[in-house]
Short mmCIF file of C-alpha atoms and ligand atoms in Angstrom, two decimals:
data_model
loop_
_atom_site.label_atom_id
_atom_site.label_comp_id
_atom_site.label_asym_id
_atom_site.label_seq_id
_atom_site.Cartn_x
_atom_site.Cartn_y
_atom_site.Cartn_z
CA MET G 1 79.01 -46.80 168.83
CA LYS G 2 75.59 -48.08 168.16
CA LYS G 3 74.57 -48.21 164.30
CA LYS G 4 71.98 -45.34 163.37
CA TYR G 5 69.04 -45.82 161.15
CA LEU G 6 67.20 -42.92 158.82
CA ILE G 7 64.64 -44.49 156.52
CA ALA G 8 62.97 -42.50 153.98
CA ASN G 9 59.31 -43.54 153.39
CA TRP G 10 58.41 -42.07 150.31
CA LYS G 11 54.43 -43.95 150.60
CA MET G 12 52.60 -43.18 147.20
CA TYR G 13 54.79 -40.28 146.12
CA LYS G 14 57.36 -39.57 143.37
CA THR G 15 57.27 -40.67 139.70
CA VAL G 16 59.95 -42.62 138.59
CA GLN G 17 61.81 -39.77 137.27
CA GLU G 18 61.09 -37.77 140.46
CA ALA G 19 62.64 -40.66 142.45
CA THR G 20 65.91 -40.93 140.30
CA HIS G 21 66.39 -37.05 140.28
CA PHE G 22 66.43 -37.43 144.06
CA MET G 23 68.73 -40.01 144.10
CA GLU G 24 71.16 -38.58 141.66
CA ALA G 25 71.05 -35.55 143.43
CA LEU G 26 71.63 -37.22 147.01
CA LEU G 27 74.21 -40.09 146.24
CA PRO G 28 76.89 -37.43 145.95
CA GLN G 29 76.14 -35.66 149.01
CA LEU G 30 76.55 -39.30 150.78
CA LYS G 31 80.24 -39.47 149.68
CA ALA G 32 80.83 -36.32 151.78
CA ILE G 33 80.17 -37.57 154.72
CA ASP G 34 81.92 -40.03 156.93
CA GLY G 35 79.56 -42.69 158.63
CA PRO G 36 79.97 -46.10 158.57
CA GLU G 37 77.59 -46.59 161.40
CA LEU G 38 74.61 -45.16 159.29
CA VAL G 39 72.20 -47.24 157.91
CA LEU G 40 70.45 -45.26 155.31
CA GLY G 41 67.22 -47.02 153.76
CA ILE G 42 64.88 -45.67 151.11
CA ALA G 43 61.46 -46.86 150.74
CA PRO G 44 60.00 -46.21 147.38
CA SER G 45 57.00 -47.40 145.68
CA PHE G 46 57.43 -50.94 144.72
CA VAL G 47 57.54 -50.17 141.20
CA HIS G 48 60.63 -47.98 141.63
CA LEU G 49 62.34 -50.57 143.68
CA PRO G 50 64.79 -51.80 140.96
CA THR G 51 65.56 -48.38 139.66
CA ILE G 52 66.54 -47.23 143.08
CA GLY G 53 68.63 -50.53 143.38
CA ALA G 54 70.38 -49.83 140.25
CA LEU G 55 71.28 -46.46 141.67
CA ILE G 56 72.55 -47.69 145.01
CA GLY G 57 74.11 -50.42 143.43
CA ASP G 58 76.63 -48.25 141.51
CA LYS G 59 79.30 -48.46 144.27
CA LYS G 60 81.77 -45.81 142.74
CA SER G 61 79.24 -43.02 142.88
CA ILE G 62 78.24 -43.58 146.60
CA SER G 63 81.50 -44.56 148.60
CA PRO G 64 82.21 -44.69 151.33
CA LEU G 65 78.54 -45.41 152.25
CA SER G 66 77.43 -47.40 149.82
CA ASN G 67 77.55 -50.93 152.39
CA SER G 68 75.13 -48.70 154.37
CA ILE G 69 72.41 -47.64 151.85
CA GLN G 70 69.35 -50.27 152.41
CA LEU G 71 66.36 -50.56 149.54
CA VAL G 72 63.65 -50.75 151.77
CA ALA G 73 60.04 -52.05 150.35
CA GLN G 74 56.98 -50.35 152.21
CA ASN G 75 55.18 -53.67 152.49
CA CYS G 76 54.98 -57.59 151.20
CA HIS G 77 52.36 -59.92 151.18
CA HIS G 78 51.70 -62.69 154.06
CA GLU G 79 52.12 -65.60 152.02
CA ALA G 80 55.16 -67.19 150.38
CA ALA G 81 53.37 -67.74 146.61
CA GLY G 82 50.56 -68.32 145.35
CA ALA G 83 47.65 -66.93 143.43
CA PHE G 84 47.33 -63.41 144.92
CA THR G 85 46.82 -61.19 142.05
CA GLY G 86 48.56 -57.68 142.27
CA GLU G 87 50.72 -58.80 145.41
CA VAL G 88 54.24 -58.87 145.91
CA SER G 89 55.78 -61.64 148.08
CA ALA G 90 59.05 -61.31 150.09
CA GLY G 91 60.91 -63.76 148.13
CA ILE G 92 60.39 -61.42 144.94
CA LEU G 93 61.65 -58.42 146.91
CA ALA G 94 64.52 -60.37 147.99
CA SER G 95 65.41 -61.33 144.50
CA ILE G 96 65.57 -57.99 143.37
CA GLY G 97 68.11 -57.15 146.39
CA VAL G 98 65.69 -55.57 148.80
CA GLY G 99 67.22 -55.40 152.26
CA GLY G 100 64.30 -54.22 154.26
CA VAL G 101 60.85 -54.26 154.62
CA LEU G 102 58.47 -52.06 156.67
CA ILE G 103 55.73 -54.06 158.48
CA GLY G 104 52.39 -52.89 159.90
CA HIS G 105 52.64 -49.25 159.17
CA SER G 106 49.39 -47.61 160.32
CA GLU G 107 48.25 -46.26 157.04
CA ARG G 108 48.27 -49.96 156.23
CA ARG G 109 46.84 -50.89 159.34
CA SER G 110 44.07 -48.57 159.25
CA TYR G 111 43.45 -48.36 155.15
CA GLN G 112 44.12 -52.11 154.73
CA LYS G 113 42.76 -53.60 157.86
CA GLU G 114 45.94 -55.35 158.79
CA ASP G 115 46.12 -56.81 162.22
CA ASN G 116 48.64 -57.92 164.37
CA LEU G 117 48.36 -61.71 163.74
CA LEU G 118 48.63 -60.98 159.95
CA LEU G 119 52.01 -58.99 160.58
CA ALA G 120 53.14 -61.53 162.43
CA LYS G 121 52.93 -63.55 159.41
CA LYS G 122 54.88 -61.20 157.13
CA ILE G 123 57.72 -60.65 159.60
CA LYS G 124 58.08 -64.44 158.90
CA ARG G 125 58.29 -63.87 155.36
CA VAL G 126 60.66 -61.20 155.56
CA LEU G 127 62.83 -63.23 158.10
CA GLU G 128 62.60 -66.34 155.85
CA ASN G 129 64.03 -64.55 153.07
CA GLY G 130 66.93 -62.88 154.81
CA MET G 131 65.70 -59.31 154.97
CA GLN G 132 65.50 -57.08 158.10
CA PRO G 133 61.50 -56.35 159.06
CA PHE G 134 61.02 -52.68 160.18
CA LEU G 135 57.88 -53.36 162.58
CA CYS G 136 55.70 -49.96 162.84
CA CYS G 137 53.67 -49.37 166.09
CA GLY G 138 52.35 -46.94 167.67
CA GLU G 139 48.69 -45.65 169.40
CA SER G 140 45.85 -43.85 168.26
CA LEU G 141 44.88 -40.07 169.86
CA GLU G 142 41.91 -41.99 171.52
CA ALA G 143 44.04 -44.67 173.06
CA ARG G 144 46.89 -42.06 174.57
CA LYS G 145 44.05 -39.59 175.50
CA SER G 146 42.31 -42.61 177.49
CA GLY G 147 45.74 -43.45 179.02
CA SER G 148 45.82 -47.36 177.11
CA HIS G 149 49.06 -46.24 174.88
CA GLN G 150 51.25 -48.50 176.68
CA ALA G 151 48.81 -51.31 176.77
CA VAL G 152 48.10 -50.76 172.85
CA VAL G 153 51.73 -50.58 171.74
CA GLN G 154 52.58 -53.79 174.35
CA GLN G 155 49.88 -55.94 172.67
CA GLN G 156 50.86 -55.14 168.72
CA LEU G 157 54.48 -55.97 169.83
CA GLN G 158 53.41 -59.02 171.57
CA GLU G 159 50.85 -60.42 169.16
CA SER G 160 53.50 -59.45 166.12
CA LEU G 161 56.55 -61.19 167.41
CA ALA G 162 54.67 -64.28 168.83
CA GLY G 163 56.40 -67.21 168.05
CA LEU G 164 59.56 -65.57 167.12
CA THR G 165 62.92 -66.52 169.16
CA SER G 166 64.86 -63.85 170.69
CA LYS G 167 67.55 -64.24 168.01
CA GLU G 168 64.96 -63.91 165.31
CA ILE G 169 63.46 -60.54 167.32
CA GLU G 170 66.95 -59.61 166.94
CA LYS G 171 67.16 -58.95 163.30
CA LEU G 172 64.27 -56.64 163.57
CA ALA G 173 64.13 -53.07 163.89
CA ILE G 174 60.85 -51.42 165.80
CA ALA G 175 59.71 -48.04 164.62
CA TYR G 176 57.52 -45.98 166.99
CA GLU G 177 55.07 -43.61 165.18
CA PRO G 178 52.20 -42.64 167.00
CA VAL G 179 49.33 -42.62 164.59
CA TRP G 180 48.17 -38.98 165.64
CA ALA G 181 51.90 -37.71 164.92
CA ILE G 182 51.78 -39.24 161.39
CA GLY G 183 51.60 -36.36 158.49
CA THR G 184 49.92 -33.79 161.10
CA GLY G 185 52.73 -31.77 161.99
CA GLN G 186 52.33 -32.55 165.40
CA VAL G 187 55.76 -34.44 166.26
CA ALA G 188 55.46 -36.21 169.72
CA GLY G 189 56.91 -34.45 172.81
CA LEU G 190 60.60 -35.67 173.79
CA ASP G 191 58.69 -36.88 177.20
CA VAL G 192 56.29 -38.86 174.88
CA ILE G 193 59.35 -40.46 173.09
CA THR G 194 61.62 -41.04 176.20
CA GLU G 195 58.53 -42.73 177.52
CA MET G 196 57.57 -44.87 174.62
CA HIS G 197 60.96 -45.65 173.31
CA THR G 198 62.06 -46.65 176.93
CA PHE G 199 58.73 -48.56 177.38
CA ILE G 200 59.60 -50.53 174.35
CA ARG G 201 63.19 -51.29 175.37
CA LYS G 202 61.90 -53.02 178.67
CA PHE G 203 59.17 -54.78 176.57
CA LEU G 204 62.22 -56.59 174.40
CA SER G 205 64.79 -56.71 177.35
CA ASP G 206 62.02 -58.65 178.86
CA GLN G 207 61.92 -61.11 175.78
CA CYS G 208 65.96 -61.28 176.50
CA VAL G 209 66.61 -59.32 173.42
CA SER G 210 69.48 -57.68 173.01
CA GLU G 211 70.05 -53.67 173.47
CA LYS G 212 71.40 -53.87 169.43
CA VAL G 213 67.73 -53.69 168.16
CA PRO G 214 67.31 -50.40 167.39
CA ILE G 215 64.01 -48.34 167.86
CA LEU G 216 63.44 -45.84 165.71
CA TYR G 217 61.05 -42.95 165.84
CA GLY G 218 58.40 -41.58 163.23
CA GLY G 219 55.71 -39.03 163.08
CA SER G 220 56.24 -35.08 161.72
CA CYS G 221 60.27 -35.34 161.99
CA ASN G 222 61.77 -32.38 160.09
CA PRO G 223 65.10 -30.80 160.21
CA GLN G 224 64.07 -28.52 162.99
CA ASN G 225 63.12 -30.85 165.57
CA VAL G 226 65.08 -34.20 164.52
CA LYS G 227 68.08 -33.54 166.83
CA ALA G 228 66.28 -33.22 170.28
CA ILE G 229 64.43 -36.00 169.08
CA PHE G 230 67.71 -38.03 168.15
CA ASN G 231 69.22 -37.54 171.36
CA CYS G 232 66.68 -39.02 173.11
CA PRO G 233 67.40 -42.24 175.09
CA ASN G 234 66.82 -45.43 172.93
CA VAL G 235 65.96 -43.56 169.80
CA ALA G 236 68.71 -45.04 167.20
CA GLY G 237 67.09 -42.87 164.55
CA GLY G 238 63.77 -41.96 162.30
CA LEU G 239 61.26 -43.21 159.89
CA ILE G 240 60.91 -40.45 157.91
CA GLY G 241 57.68 -39.43 155.88
CA SER G 242 56.75 -35.94 154.07
CA ALA G 243 60.32 -34.25 155.02
CA SER G 244 62.31 -37.52 153.19
CA LEU G 245 60.66 -36.37 150.09
CA GLN G 246 63.07 -33.00 149.13
CA VAL G 247 66.51 -33.90 149.24
CA ASP G 248 67.86 -30.73 151.11
CA GLN G 249 65.50 -31.31 154.24
CA PHE G 250 66.43 -35.02 153.76
CA MET G 251 70.26 -34.35 154.03
CA LYS G 252 69.61 -31.62 156.91
CA ILE G 253 67.94 -34.85 158.79
CA VAL G 254 71.07 -36.96 157.98
CA MET G 255 73.25 -34.42 159.50
CA ALA G 256 71.43 -34.15 162.44
CA LEU G 257 71.36 -38.07 163.18
CA LEU G 258 75.30 -37.80 162.40
CA GLU G 259 76.34 -35.01 164.59
P1 13P U 301 55.54 -37.82 158.43
O1 13P U 301 56.48 -37.81 158.57
O2 13P U 301 55.35 -37.41 156.89
O3 13P U 301 54.64 -37.57 159.49
O4 13P U 301 55.39 -39.54 158.27
C1 13P U 301 55.73 -40.38 158.98
C2 13P U 301 55.53 -41.84 158.48
O5 13P U 301 54.66 -42.54 158.21
C3 13P U 301 57.02 -42.57 158.08
O6 13P U 301 56.70 -44.18 158.18
#
């Protein structure tokens, strides 16, 4: 059975107190489920990473899922170190126990003008530091309407993965998040999800990359729609935004993935 992934992307939400309460409510509930094949990632603000890491690190409270909870950062800088005030390097993240890093979320592509070439550098830094990059890709509404969605995603993957061997690419996870579905309540149709996940899988196989590389879907997932999404071919799980902010909603999504 292939591993399943669920990553909570908290974006710029939650104070440290709220983040702590969430984890204190979540961890005991995970105890009750039997899911060694589940990788559950929490991507809080940078500031909360050590706090969440310490809560996750208390194995007694979260057994038997403790090995499957991953501390995930929402971003990192593309240089190893240097005079970059306000930035956080991959090495700094690895030094506090971060296991994965979101790369190229559409909000960063759009607001921070991150392009594929910059993302390629970030991926290398994350890999150098032994962490898993979660590379986000996805087309805008304009691209979908004009029919260029596959070309856009192909270019994102090609340019961000340039220079990596297939063995290196196998350390990544890919998240397909169409821009028009993020935070809009307009989840992609199952036909679109199937089309794009199959397309991304084919792209990866053409690079001789193993089927083990997980492809996650993100964009307006909620407890009502995830079961059908998780049943689509080549969907290994989800990258969840707003529905990951409330423990009860998030647990419903966890259970839907494991059903
Ligand atoms: P929403 O689930 O709020 O649409 O956000 C998705 C997302 O951006 C996850 O990275």
